Amino acid sequence: VKVAVVGVGLIGGSVGLAARRSGTMRILGVDRSPSELSRARERGVIDAGYSDLREAAGLADIVLFCTPVDAIAGQVLAAAPACRPGTVLTDVGSVKASVVRPLAGRLPGGVAFVGGHPLAGSEKQGLDYADPELFRKRLVVLTPGETSTDNALAQVREFWESLGAQVRCMTPEAHDQALAITSHLPHLVASALAGVLPPEFADLTAGGFRDTTRIAEADPDLWCAILDGNRGDLLKALEGLLARLAQFRDVVAAGDRQALRELLLAGRERRRLTR
Amino acid sequence: VKVAVVGVGLIGGSVGLAARRSGTMRILGVDRSPSELSRARERGVIDAGYSDLREAAGLADIVLFCTPVDAIAGQVLAAAPACRPGTVLTDVGSVKASVVRPLAGRLPGGVAFVGGHPLAGSEKQGLDYADPELFRKRLVVLTPGETSTDNALAQVREFWESLGAQVRCMTPEAHDQALAITSHLPHLVASALAGVLPPEFADLTAGGFRDTTRIAEADPDLWCAILDGNRGDLLKALEGLLARLAQFRDVVAAGDRQALRELLLAGRERRRLTR
C-alpha cells in the first residue's frame, strides 16, 4: 500500500514513522520544502519525497492530508483529478464540516474523501517531535458521508487501526460540536489565561498554571485556522463557559462557600469522566 | 531540631519525608486522626505522632501548619501559648494575608509566626502521594512582618533550603495578588471548563482538555477555602480574564483572523516566560 502523506510536520511525521514500522506501507512524503523532505527521509519518516502533490497523488492508494485545516479542501480538489480510480483521500484536520462539506459533488468518479481527525497531538511543532506511538490507543474520528464509500471508509479505518488507534464514526457537525468543547475552547481559554499573566509574576507560577496553559504554546497560525474554522460551535461553547465563570464570580463575591463548593465538586466529577 | 508538622497529608507528609532524610530533624506529626498518624509512622513520614496540638507545639522548635487555609490562624492562636520562647511557627497556606494579618499582636512574647507558601503541590490528596522531592528547586514564598523576627525568618528560610527549595520574601498582599493570577484563577478556570463538559463528550477529550483541567480534580474543600480566602484579588483577576475572553469572542465572531492570531501569539509569549 502506498500512502502519500501531505505535510510532514508533527502529525504527518508521526504517521510516517508509525506506518513504515508496519512493513506493509510505503510512505510518499509531500512537502513544499525540499529541505524538510530530505530531513524526513534521513529520519526514516518517509520512503520518498515529492514536492509535486499531483505527482504523489497519482502514485498513491491513500492520500493523507496533514496540512492546516484551511488548506485541506483546496489541496484535495487539486490532487483528486490526478488520482487513479479507487484512490482514497483523507485528512487529520481538527475541524471537519468546513473541510468536508465544500467537497460534496466536486470529486472525480472513483475518488473518495473520508474526513478524519486523530485526537492526538502536542503543543510542539515539527518533524523533530514526530513519535510513532502518538496514535496508539488514541481515538480517530472519521466522518464518512456524501464524498465517501463503504470501501473507502474501511480502508481508512484499517489504516488507523494498523497504527494502533481506535476509530469512531460521526457526522462532521457532531464532531465539530463536541470538539468545540473538548479541544477548541480549552485552547482559547489556555491562551487567554496565559495572555493575562503579568510578566513579573511569571516565576510565581507552578504546575497548576503551567498545565492549564500548556497548549497556549501551540502554533498560532494552525490554531487560528482551527478556531476560525469552527466559529459557530466555538462561540456557543464560549458562551457556556462565560456563564459558568459568571456563576463562579457571583458565588465568590457573595462569599457563598456552599455554592462555591458545589461548583468545584461538579467540575471534579466531570473531570473524572475523562480518565 | 524538632519540627512539629500539623496535618500529615500530601504537603505535610512530603515535608516529613524530606526533612527526616536530612538526619538532623525530628518530625512530630500532629493529626486529629490516630489512624493517619500510625500510617504516617509506618511510612517513615514522622518520628512520633501527637493528637494534641498543644503537646507537640510545646516540644517543638518549629511548628509547621499544613492544614486548610481557613483553619491555620485559629490553630496558631491555640498552639502559641503552649510554645516555649524562641519557637517559630510557620505555615504552607496558599493565601497569606487572611492567615497572617489576624495574628498581629496576638502571639505571646518570644513566639514568632512567619507566613509561608511552597509553590508545589498536586491535584492528588493525602499521605499516599507524599514525595520527598516535592520541594526540590521549587520556590517558597515567605511573608515576614509584624509577627516575625529576623531570627525566626532565618530559621524558616534555612528549613526550606534544607529541603532543596528556594526562598523569596514578599508581603502577604503582594503574594495574594500574584497568586490570584498564577494559581487561584487557573484553578477556578480549570474547574469551570471541566464543569461545562457534557458527559457524553468525555471520551472525545484528549491531552489538551485533560491538561487544561487537571487541577479541577483537587480537593473542593481545600480550594473552597483558598478561593474564598483571597476573594478580592481573585475577583480582580477573574475580571481581567473575562475581558480577555470577550476579546477572543469578538474577534472570532467577526472572523478577524489577524486579530485572533495576535491574541494567540500574545498568549504563547507569556506562556514561554513560565518555563
Coordinates of C-alpha atoms in Angstrom, one line a residue:
Chain A
V1 CA 0.0 0.0 0.0
K2 CA 1.4 3.4 -1.0
V3 CA 0.4 6.2 1.3
A4 CA 1.0 9.8 0.3
V5 CA 1.4 12.0 3.4
V6 CA 0.9 15.6 2.6
G7 CA 2.7 17.8 5.1
V8 CA 5.5 16.1 7.1
G9 CA 5.3 18.0 10.4
L10 CA 4.5 16.6 13.8
I11 CA 1.4 14.6 12.7
G12 CA 2.5 13.7 9.2
G13 CA 5.9 12.7 10.5
S14 CA 4.4 10.6 13.3
V15 CA 2.1 8.8 10.7
G16 CA 5.1 8.2 8.6
L17 CA 7.2 6.7 11.4
A18 CA 4.3 4.5 12.6
A19 CA 3.2 3.3 9.1
R20 CA 6.7 2.5 8.0
R21 CA 7.1 0.2 11.0
S22 CA 4.3 -1.9 9.8
G23 CA 6.5 -3.1 6.9
T24 CA 3.5 -3.2 4.5
M25 CA 3.2 0.5 3.6
R26 CA 5.4 2.7 1.5
I27 CA 5.2 6.4 2.5
L28 CA 5.4 9.1 -0.1
G29 CA 6.1 12.4 1.7
V30 CA 4.8 15.6 0.1
D31 CA 6.0 19.0 1.2
R32 CA 6.7 22.3 -0.4
S33 CA 10.1 22.4 1.4
P34 CA 12.8 20.3 -0.2
S35 CA 14.9 20.6 3.0
E36 CA 12.0 19.2 5.1
L37 CA 11.6 16.3 2.6
S38 CA 15.3 15.4 2.9
R39 CA 15.2 15.7 6.6
A40 CA 12.2 13.4 6.7
R41 CA 14.0 10.9 4.5
E42 CA 17.1 11.0 6.7
R43 CA 15.0 10.4 9.8
G44 CA 13.2 7.4 8.3
V45 CA 9.8 9.1 8.3
I46 CA 9.2 8.7 4.5
D47 CA 10.4 6.4 1.8
A48 CA 10.4 9.1 -1.0
G49 CA 9.8 12.8 -1.2
Y50 CA 7.7 14.8 -3.6
S51 CA 7.3 18.5 -4.0
D52 CA 4.5 18.0 -6.5
L53 CA 1.3 17.0 -4.8
R54 CA -0.3 15.7 -8.0
E55 CA 2.6 13.5 -8.9
A56 CA 2.5 11.8 -5.5
A57 CA -1.3 11.6 -5.5
G58 CA -1.2 9.8 -8.9
L59 CA 1.0 7.1 -7.4
A60 CA -0.8 6.6 -4.1
D61 CA -3.5 4.3 -2.8
I62 CA -4.3 6.6 0.1
V63 CA -3.6 10.3 0.3
L64 CA -3.5 11.7 3.9
F65 CA -3.6 15.5 4.2
C66 CA -1.7 16.7 7.3
T67 CA -1.8 20.4 6.4
P68 CA -3.5 23.4 8.1
V69 CA -7.3 23.0 8.2
D70 CA -7.9 26.0 5.9
A71 CA -5.7 24.5 3.2
I72 CA -7.1 20.9 3.1
A73 CA -10.2 21.3 0.9
G74 CA -8.3 23.2 -1.8
Q75 CA -5.5 20.7 -1.8
V76 CA -8.0 17.8 -2.1
L77 CA -9.6 19.4 -5.1
A78 CA -6.2 20.0 -6.6
A79 CA -5.0 16.4 -6.1
A80 CA -8.1 14.5 -6.9
P81 CA -8.1 14.8 -10.7
A82 CA -4.5 13.3 -10.7
C83 CA -5.6 10.2 -8.7
R84 CA -6.3 6.8 -10.1
P85 CA -9.9 5.5 -9.6
G86 CA -10.1 3.7 -6.3
T87 CA -7.7 6.2 -4.5
V88 CA -8.9 7.2 -1.0
L89 CA -8.3 10.7 0.2
T90 CA -8.5 11.5 3.9
D91 CA -7.2 14.1 6.4
V92 CA -6.3 14.8 10.0
G93 CA -7.9 18.2 10.4
S94 CA -9.2 19.4 13.8
V95 CA -12.4 20.7 12.2
K96 CA -14.5 18.6 9.9
A97 CA -17.6 20.4 8.4
S98 CA -15.6 23.2 6.8
V99 CA -13.2 20.7 5.3
V100 CA -15.7 18.0 4.2
R101 CA -18.8 19.9 3.1
P102 CA -17.2 22.0 0.3
L103 CA -16.0 18.8 -1.3
A104 CA -19.5 17.4 -1.9
G105 CA -20.1 16.7 -5.6
R106 CA -16.7 18.0 -6.6
L107 CA -14.6 14.9 -6.7
P108 CA -14.0 12.8 -9.9
G109 CA -15.7 9.4 -10.1
G110 CA -13.9 6.6 -8.3
V111 CA -12.1 9.0 -5.9
A112 CA -13.4 9.2 -2.4
F113 CA -12.7 11.5 0.5
V114 CA -13.2 10.4 4.1
G115 CA -12.8 13.2 6.7
G116 CA -10.7 12.2 9.7
H117 CA -9.3 13.6 13.0
P118 CA -6.9 11.7 15.3
L119 CA -7.4 13.0 18.8
A120 CA -3.7 13.2 19.4
G121 CA -1.1 15.9 19.1
S122 CA 1.2 18.1 21.0
E123 CA 1.9 21.8 21.6
K124 CA 5.2 21.0 19.9
Q125 CA 5.6 21.6 16.2
G126 CA 7.5 19.9 13.5
L127 CA 9.2 16.7 12.4
D128 CA 11.6 16.7 15.4
Y129 CA 8.8 15.8 17.7
A130 CA 7.3 13.1 15.5
D131 CA 6.5 10.0 17.5
P132 CA 5.5 6.6 16.1
E133 CA 3.5 5.9 19.3
L134 CA 1.5 9.1 19.0
F135 CA -1.7 7.3 17.9
R136 CA -1.5 4.2 20.0
K137 CA -4.8 3.7 21.9
R138 CA -6.0 7.2 20.7
L139 CA -9.3 7.8 19.2
V140 CA -9.6 8.7 15.5
V141 CA -12.9 10.3 14.5
L142 CA -13.9 9.6 10.9
T143 CA -16.8 11.5 9.2
P144 CA -17.9 9.4 6.2
G145 CA -20.7 10.9 4.0
E146 CA -21.5 12.2 0.6
T147 CA -17.9 12.0 -0.7
S148 CA -17.1 8.6 0.6
T149 CA -18.0 4.9 0.1
D150 CA -18.1 2.0 2.5
N151 CA -15.0 0.6 0.8
A152 CA -13.1 3.9 1.3
L153 CA -14.2 4.1 4.9
A154 CA -13.0 0.5 5.5
Q155 CA -9.6 1.4 4.1
V156 CA -9.1 4.5 6.2
R157 CA -10.3 2.6 9.3
E158 CA -7.9 -0.2 8.6
F159 CA -5.1 2.3 8.1
W160 CA -5.6 3.9 11.5
E161 CA -6.2 0.7 13.3
S162 CA -2.8 -0.6 11.9
L163 CA -1.2 2.4 13.7
G164 CA -2.8 1.3 17.0
A165 CA -5.7 3.8 17.0
Q166 CA -9.4 3.2 17.6
V167 CA -11.9 4.5 15.1
R168 CA -15.3 6.1 15.7
C169 CA -17.6 7.5 13.0
M170 CA -19.6 10.7 13.4
T171 CA -21.1 13.4 11.2
P172 CA -18.8 16.4 10.6
E173 CA -21.3 18.6 12.5
A174 CA -21.4 16.3 15.6
H175 CA -17.6 16.2 15.6
D176 CA -17.3 20.0 15.4
Q177 CA -19.9 20.5 18.2
A178 CA -18.1 18.1 20.5
L179 CA -14.6 19.2 19.7
A180 CA -15.6 22.9 20.2
I181 CA -15.9 22.0 23.8
T182 CA -13.3 19.3 24.2
S183 CA -10.5 20.9 22.3
H184 CA -11.1 24.3 20.7
L185 CA -12.5 26.0 23.8
P186 CA -9.7 24.7 26.1
H187 CA -7.2 26.1 23.6
L188 CA -8.8 29.5 23.6
V189 CA -9.0 29.5 27.4
A190 CA -5.4 28.4 27.8
S191 CA -4.3 31.2 25.6
A192 CA -6.5 33.8 27.3
L193 CA -5.2 32.7 30.7
A194 CA -1.6 32.8 29.6
G195 CA -2.3 36.2 28.0
V196 CA -3.4 37.8 31.2
L197 CA -0.2 36.7 33.1
P198 CA 1.8 39.9 34.1
P199 CA 5.4 39.1 33.0
E200 CA 6.6 40.0 36.5
F201 CA 4.6 37.1 38.0
A202 CA 5.9 34.5 35.6
D203 CA 8.3 33.0 38.2
L204 CA 5.5 32.7 40.7
T205 CA 3.7 30.1 38.5
A206 CA 3.8 26.4 39.4
G207 CA 2.5 23.2 38.0
G208 CA -1.1 24.3 38.0
F209 CA -0.6 27.4 35.9
R210 CA 1.8 25.6 33.6
D211 CA -0.5 22.6 32.9
T212 CA -3.6 24.8 32.5
T213 CA -1.8 26.9 29.8
R214 CA 0.4 24.3 28.2
I215 CA -1.4 24.3 24.9
A216 CA -1.1 28.1 24.7
E217 CA 2.4 27.3 23.2
A218 CA 0.9 25.7 20.1
D219 CA 1.4 27.2 16.7
P220 CA -0.8 30.4 16.4
D221 CA -1.3 30.0 12.7
L222 CA -2.5 26.4 12.9
W223 CA -4.9 27.3 15.7
C224 CA -6.1 30.5 14.2
A225 CA -7.4 28.4 11.2
I226 CA -8.9 25.8 13.5
L227 CA -10.8 28.3 15.8
D228 CA -11.9 30.3 12.8
G229 CA -12.9 27.1 11.0
N230 CA -15.3 26.1 13.8
R231 CA -16.6 29.6 14.6
G232 CA -20.3 28.9 15.4
D233 CA -19.8 25.9 17.7
L234 CA -16.8 27.6 19.4
L235 CA -18.8 30.8 20.1
K236 CA -21.6 28.7 21.6
A237 CA -19.1 26.8 23.8
L238 CA -17.6 30.0 24.9
E239 CA -20.9 31.5 25.9
G240 CA -21.4 28.4 28.1
L241 CA -18.1 28.9 29.7
L242 CA -18.6 32.6 30.3
A243 CA -21.9 31.8 32.0
R244 CA -20.1 29.3 34.2
L245 CA -17.4 31.8 35.1
A246 CA -20.1 34.4 35.9
Q247 CA -21.6 31.9 38.4
F248 CA -18.2 31.5 40.0
R249 CA -17.8 35.2 40.2
D250 CA -21.2 35.7 41.8
V251 CA -20.7 33.0 44.5
V252 CA -17.1 34.2 45.3
A253 CA -18.3 37.8 45.5
A254 CA -21.2 36.7 47.8
G255 CA -18.8 34.6 49.9
D256 CA -21.2 31.7 49.4
R257 CA -18.9 28.9 50.4
Q258 CA -21.5 26.2 50.0
A259 CA -22.4 27.2 46.4
L260 CA -18.7 27.6 45.6
R261 CA -18.1 24.1 46.9
E262 CA -20.9 22.7 44.7
L263 CA -19.4 24.3 41.6
L264 CA -15.9 22.8 42.4
L265 CA -17.5 19.4 43.1
A266 CA -19.3 19.5 39.8
G267 CA -16.0 20.3 38.0
R268 CA -14.2 17.5 39.7
E269 CA -17.0 15.0 38.8
R270 CA -16.9 15.9 35.1
R271 CA -13.1 15.9 35.0
R272 CA -13.1 12.4 36.4
L273 CA -15.2 11.2 33.4
T274 CA -12.2 12.0 31.1
R275 CA -9.8 9.5 32.7
Chain B
V1 CA 15.8 20.3 65.6
K2 CA 12.3 19.2 66.4
V3 CA 9.7 20.1 63.8
A4 CA 6.0 19.7 64.5
V5 CA 4.1 19.1 61.3
V6 CA 0.4 19.9 61.8
G7 CA -1.6 17.9 59.2
V8 CA 0.1 14.9 57.6
G9 CA -1.5 15.0 54.1
L10 CA 0.3 15.4 50.8
I11 CA 2.2 18.5 51.8
G12 CA 2.8 17.7 55.5
G13 CA 3.8 14.1 54.5
S14 CA 6.2 15.4 51.8
V15 CA 7.8 17.7 54.3
G16 CA 8.2 14.9 56.8
L17 CA 9.8 12.5 54.3
A18 CA 12.2 15.2 53.0
A19 CA 13.1 16.6 56.5
R20 CA 13.7 13.1 58.0
R21 CA 16.2 12.4 55.2
S22 CA 18.4 15.3 56.4
G23 CA 19.2 13.3 59.5
T24 CA 19.2 16.4 61.7
M25 CA 15.5 16.9 62.2
R26 CA 13.0 15.0 64.3
I27 CA 9.4 15.2 62.9
L28 CA 6.5 15.3 65.4
G29 CA 3.3 14.6 63.4
V30 CA 0.1 16.2 64.6
D31 CA -3.2 15.0 63.2
R32 CA -6.7 14.5 64.6
S33 CA -6.8 11.1 63.1
P34 CA -4.9 8.4 65.1
S35 CA -5.0 6.0 62.1
E36 CA -3.4 8.7 59.8
L37 CA -0.7 9.2 62.5
S38 CA 0.1 5.5 62.7
R39 CA 0.1 5.2 58.9
A40 CA 2.5 8.2 58.8
R41 CA 4.8 6.5 61.3
E42 CA 4.7 3.2 59.3
R43 CA 5.6 5.1 56.1
G44 CA 8.6 6.8 57.7
V45 CA 7.0 10.2 57.4
I46 CA 7.1 11.2 61.1
D47 CA 9.1 10.1 64.1
A48 CA 6.3 10.4 66.6
G49 CA 2.6 11.1 66.4
Y50 CA 0.5 13.5 68.5
S51 CA -3.2 14.1 68.5
D52 CA -2.8 17.1 70.9
L53 CA -1.5 20.1 69.0
R54 CA -0.5 21.9 72.2
E55 CA 1.5 19.0 73.5
A56 CA 3.5 18.8 70.2
A57 CA 3.9 22.6 70.0
G58 CA 5.4 22.6 73.5
L59 CA 8.1 20.2 72.4
A60 CA 8.9 21.7 69.0
D61 CA 11.5 24.3 67.8
I62 CA 9.5 24.8 64.6
V63 CA 5.7 24.3 64.2
L64 CA 4.6 24.0 60.5
F65 CA 0.9 24.2 59.8
C66 CA -0.1 22.1 56.7
T67 CA -3.8 22.4 57.3
P68 CA -6.6 24.1 55.3
V69 CA -6.1 27.9 55.0
D70 CA -9.2 28.8 56.9
A71 CA -8.0 26.7 59.9
I72 CA -4.4 27.9 60.2
A73 CA -4.8 31.2 62.1
G74 CA -7.1 29.6 64.7
Q75 CA -4.7 26.7 65.2
V76 CA -1.7 29.1 65.5
L77 CA -3.5 31.0 68.3
A78 CA -4.4 27.8 70.0
A79 CA -0.8 26.4 69.8
A80 CA 1.2 29.6 70.6
P81 CA 0.5 29.8 74.3
A82 CA 1.9 26.2 74.7
C83 CA 5.2 27.0 72.9
R84 CA 8.5 27.7 74.6
P85 CA 10.0 31.1 73.9
G86 CA 12.0 31.0 70.7
T87 CA 9.7 28.6 69.0
V88 CA 9.0 29.6 65.4
L89 CA 5.6 29.0 63.9
T90 CA 5.0 28.9 60.1
D91 CA 2.6 27.5 57.5
V92 CA 2.2 26.4 53.9
G93 CA -1.1 28.0 53.1
S94 CA -1.9 29.2 49.6
V95 CA -3.3 32.5 50.8
K96 CA -1.3 34.7 53.1
A97 CA -3.0 38.0 54.2
S98 CA -6.1 36.3 55.7
V99 CA -3.7 33.9 57.6
V100 CA -1.1 36.3 58.7
R101 CA -2.9 39.6 59.4
P102 CA -5.3 38.3 62.1
L103 CA -2.3 37.1 64.1
A104 CA -0.8 40.6 64.6
G105 CA -0.4 41.5 68.2
R106 CA -1.9 38.2 69.4
L107 CA 1.1 36.0 69.9
P108 CA 2.8 35.5 73.3
G109 CA 6.3 37.1 73.7
G110 CA 9.1 35.1 72.2
V111 CA 6.9 33.2 69.8
A112 CA 7.1 34.2 66.2
F113 CA 5.0 33.4 63.1
V114 CA 6.4 33.6 59.6
G115 CA 3.8 33.1 56.8
G116 CA 4.9 30.7 54.1
H117 CA 3.8 29.1 50.8
P118 CA 5.7 26.5 48.9
L119 CA 4.7 26.7 45.2
A120 CA 4.4 23.0 44.9
G121 CA 1.6 20.5 45.2
S122 CA -0.6 18.1 43.3
E123 CA -4.2 17.6 42.5
K124 CA -3.7 14.3 44.4
Q125 CA -4.7 14.3 48.1
G126 CA -3.2 12.5 51.1
L127 CA -0.2 10.9 52.5
D128 CA -0.1 8.2 49.8
Y129 CA 1.2 10.8 47.3
A130 CA 3.8 12.3 49.7
D131 CA 7.0 12.9 47.8
P132 CA 10.3 13.9 49.5
E133 CA 11.4 15.6 46.2
L134 CA 8.2 17.7 46.1
F135 CA 10.1 20.9 47.1
R136 CA 13.3 20.5 45.3
K137 CA 14.1 23.6 43.2
R138 CA 10.6 24.9 43.9
L139 CA 10.0 28.4 45.2
V140 CA 8.8 29.0 48.7
V141 CA 7.4 32.5 49.4
L142 CA 7.8 33.7 52.9
T143 CA 5.9 36.8 54.2
P144 CA 7.7 38.0 57.3
G145 CA 6.2 41.0 59.1
E146 CA 4.7 42.2 62.4
T147 CA 4.6 38.7 63.9
S148 CA 8.1 37.6 63.0
T149 CA 11.7 38.4 63.7
D150 CA 14.9 38.3 61.6
N151 CA 15.9 35.3 63.6
A152 CA 12.6 33.5 63.0
L153 CA 12.8 34.3 59.3
A154 CA 16.3 32.9 59.1
Q155 CA 15.2 29.6 60.7
V156 CA 12.3 29.1 58.3
R157 CA 14.5 30.0 55.4
E158 CA 17.1 27.5 56.4
F159 CA 14.4 24.9 56.9
W160 CA 13.1 25.2 53.4
E161 CA 16.5 25.5 51.9
S162 CA 17.5 22.2 53.6
L163 CA 14.6 20.6 51.7
G164 CA 16.0 21.9 48.4
A165 CA 13.7 24.8 47.9
Q166 CA 14.5 28.4 47.1
V167 CA 13.1 31.2 49.3
R168 CA 11.7 34.6 48.3
C169 CA 10.2 37.2 50.7
M170 CA 7.1 39.2 49.8
T171 CA 4.4 41.0 51.7
P172 CA 1.2 38.9 52.2
E173 CA -0.7 41.2 50.0
A174 CA 1.9 41.0 47.1
H175 CA 1.8 37.3 47.4
D176 CA -2.0 37.1 47.3
Q177 CA -2.2 39.5 44.3
A178 CA 0.3 37.4 42.3
L179 CA -1.1 34.0 43.3
A180 CA -4.6 35.1 42.4
I181 CA -3.4 35.2 38.8
T182 CA -0.8 32.4 38.9
S183 CA -2.7 29.8 40.9
H184 CA -6.2 30.7 42.1
L185 CA -7.6 31.9 38.8
P186 CA -6.3 28.9 36.9
H187 CA -7.9 26.7 39.4
L188 CA -11.3 28.4 39.0
V189 CA -10.9 28.3 35.2
A190 CA -10.0 24.6 35.2
S191 CA -13.0 23.8 37.3
A192 CA -15.3 25.9 35.1
L193 CA -14.0 24.3 31.9
A194 CA -14.4 20.8 33.3
G195 CA -17.9 21.8 34.6
V196 CA -19.2 22.6 31.2
L197 CA -18.1 19.3 29.6
P198 CA -21.2 17.4 28.6
P199 CA -20.7 13.9 30.0
E200 CA -21.4 12.4 26.5
F201 CA -18.3 14.2 25.1
A202 CA -16.0 12.9 27.8
D203 CA -14.3 10.3 25.6
L204 CA -13.7 12.9 22.9
T205 CA -11.2 14.7 25.1
A206 CA -7.5 14.4 24.6
G207 CA -4.3 15.7 26.1
G208 CA -5.3 19.4 25.7
F209 CA -8.5 19.1 27.7
R210 CA -7.0 16.9 30.2
D211 CA -4.0 19.1 31.0
T212 CA -6.1 22.3 31.0
T213 CA -8.5 20.8 33.6
R214 CA -6.1 18.6 35.6
I215 CA -6.3 20.7 38.7
A216 CA -10.1 20.5 38.7
E217 CA -9.6 17.2 40.4
A218 CA -8.2 18.8 43.5
D219 CA -10.0 18.7 46.9
P220 CA -13.1 21.0 46.7
D221 CA -12.9 21.8 50.4
L222 CA -9.3 22.9 50.4
W223 CA -9.9 25.0 47.3
C224 CA -13.1 26.5 48.5
A225 CA -11.2 27.9 51.5
I226 CA -8.3 29.2 49.3
L227 CA -10.6 30.9 46.7
D228 CA -12.8 32.4 49.4
G229 CA -9.6 33.4 51.4
N230 CA -8.4 35.5 48.5
R231 CA -11.7 36.9 47.3
G232 CA -10.8 40.4 46.4
D233 CA -7.7 39.6 44.4
L234 CA -9.3 36.6 42.7
L235 CA -12.3 38.7 41.6
K236 CA -10.0 41.3 40.1
A237 CA -8.0 38.5 38.3
L238 CA -11.3 37.0 37.0
E239 CA -12.5 40.3 35.6
G240 CA -9.2 40.5 33.7
L241 CA -9.7 37.1 32.2
L242 CA -13.4 37.7 31.4
A243 CA -12.3 40.8 29.5
R244 CA -9.7 38.8 27.6
L245 CA -12.3 36.1 26.7
A246 CA -14.6 38.8 25.5
Q247 CA -11.9 40.0 23.2
F248 CA -11.5 36.4 21.8
R249 CA -15.3 36.2 21.4
D250 CA -15.4 39.4 19.5
V251 CA -12.6 38.6 17.1
V252 CA -13.8 35.1 16.4
A253 CA -17.4 36.4 15.8
A254 CA -16.0 39.0 13.4
G255 CA -13.9 36.4 11.6
D256 CA -10.9 38.7 12.2
R257 CA -8.1 36.2 11.7
Q258 CA -5.3 38.8 12.1
A259 CA -6.6 39.9 15.5
L260 CA -7.2 36.3 16.6
R261 CA -3.6 35.5 15.6
E262 CA -2.3 38.4 17.7
L263 CA -4.2 37.2 20.7
L264 CA -2.8 33.7 20.3
L265 CA 0.7 35.0 19.8
A266 CA 0.5 37.1 22.9
G267 CA -0.6 34.1 24.9
R268 CA 2.2 32.0 23.6
E269 CA 4.8 34.7 24.5
R270 CA 3.5 34.9 28.1
R271 CA 3.4 31.2 28.4
R272 CA 7.0 30.9 27.4
L273 CA 8.0 33.2 30.3
T274 CA 6.9 30.5 32.7
R275 CA 9.4 27.9 31.6

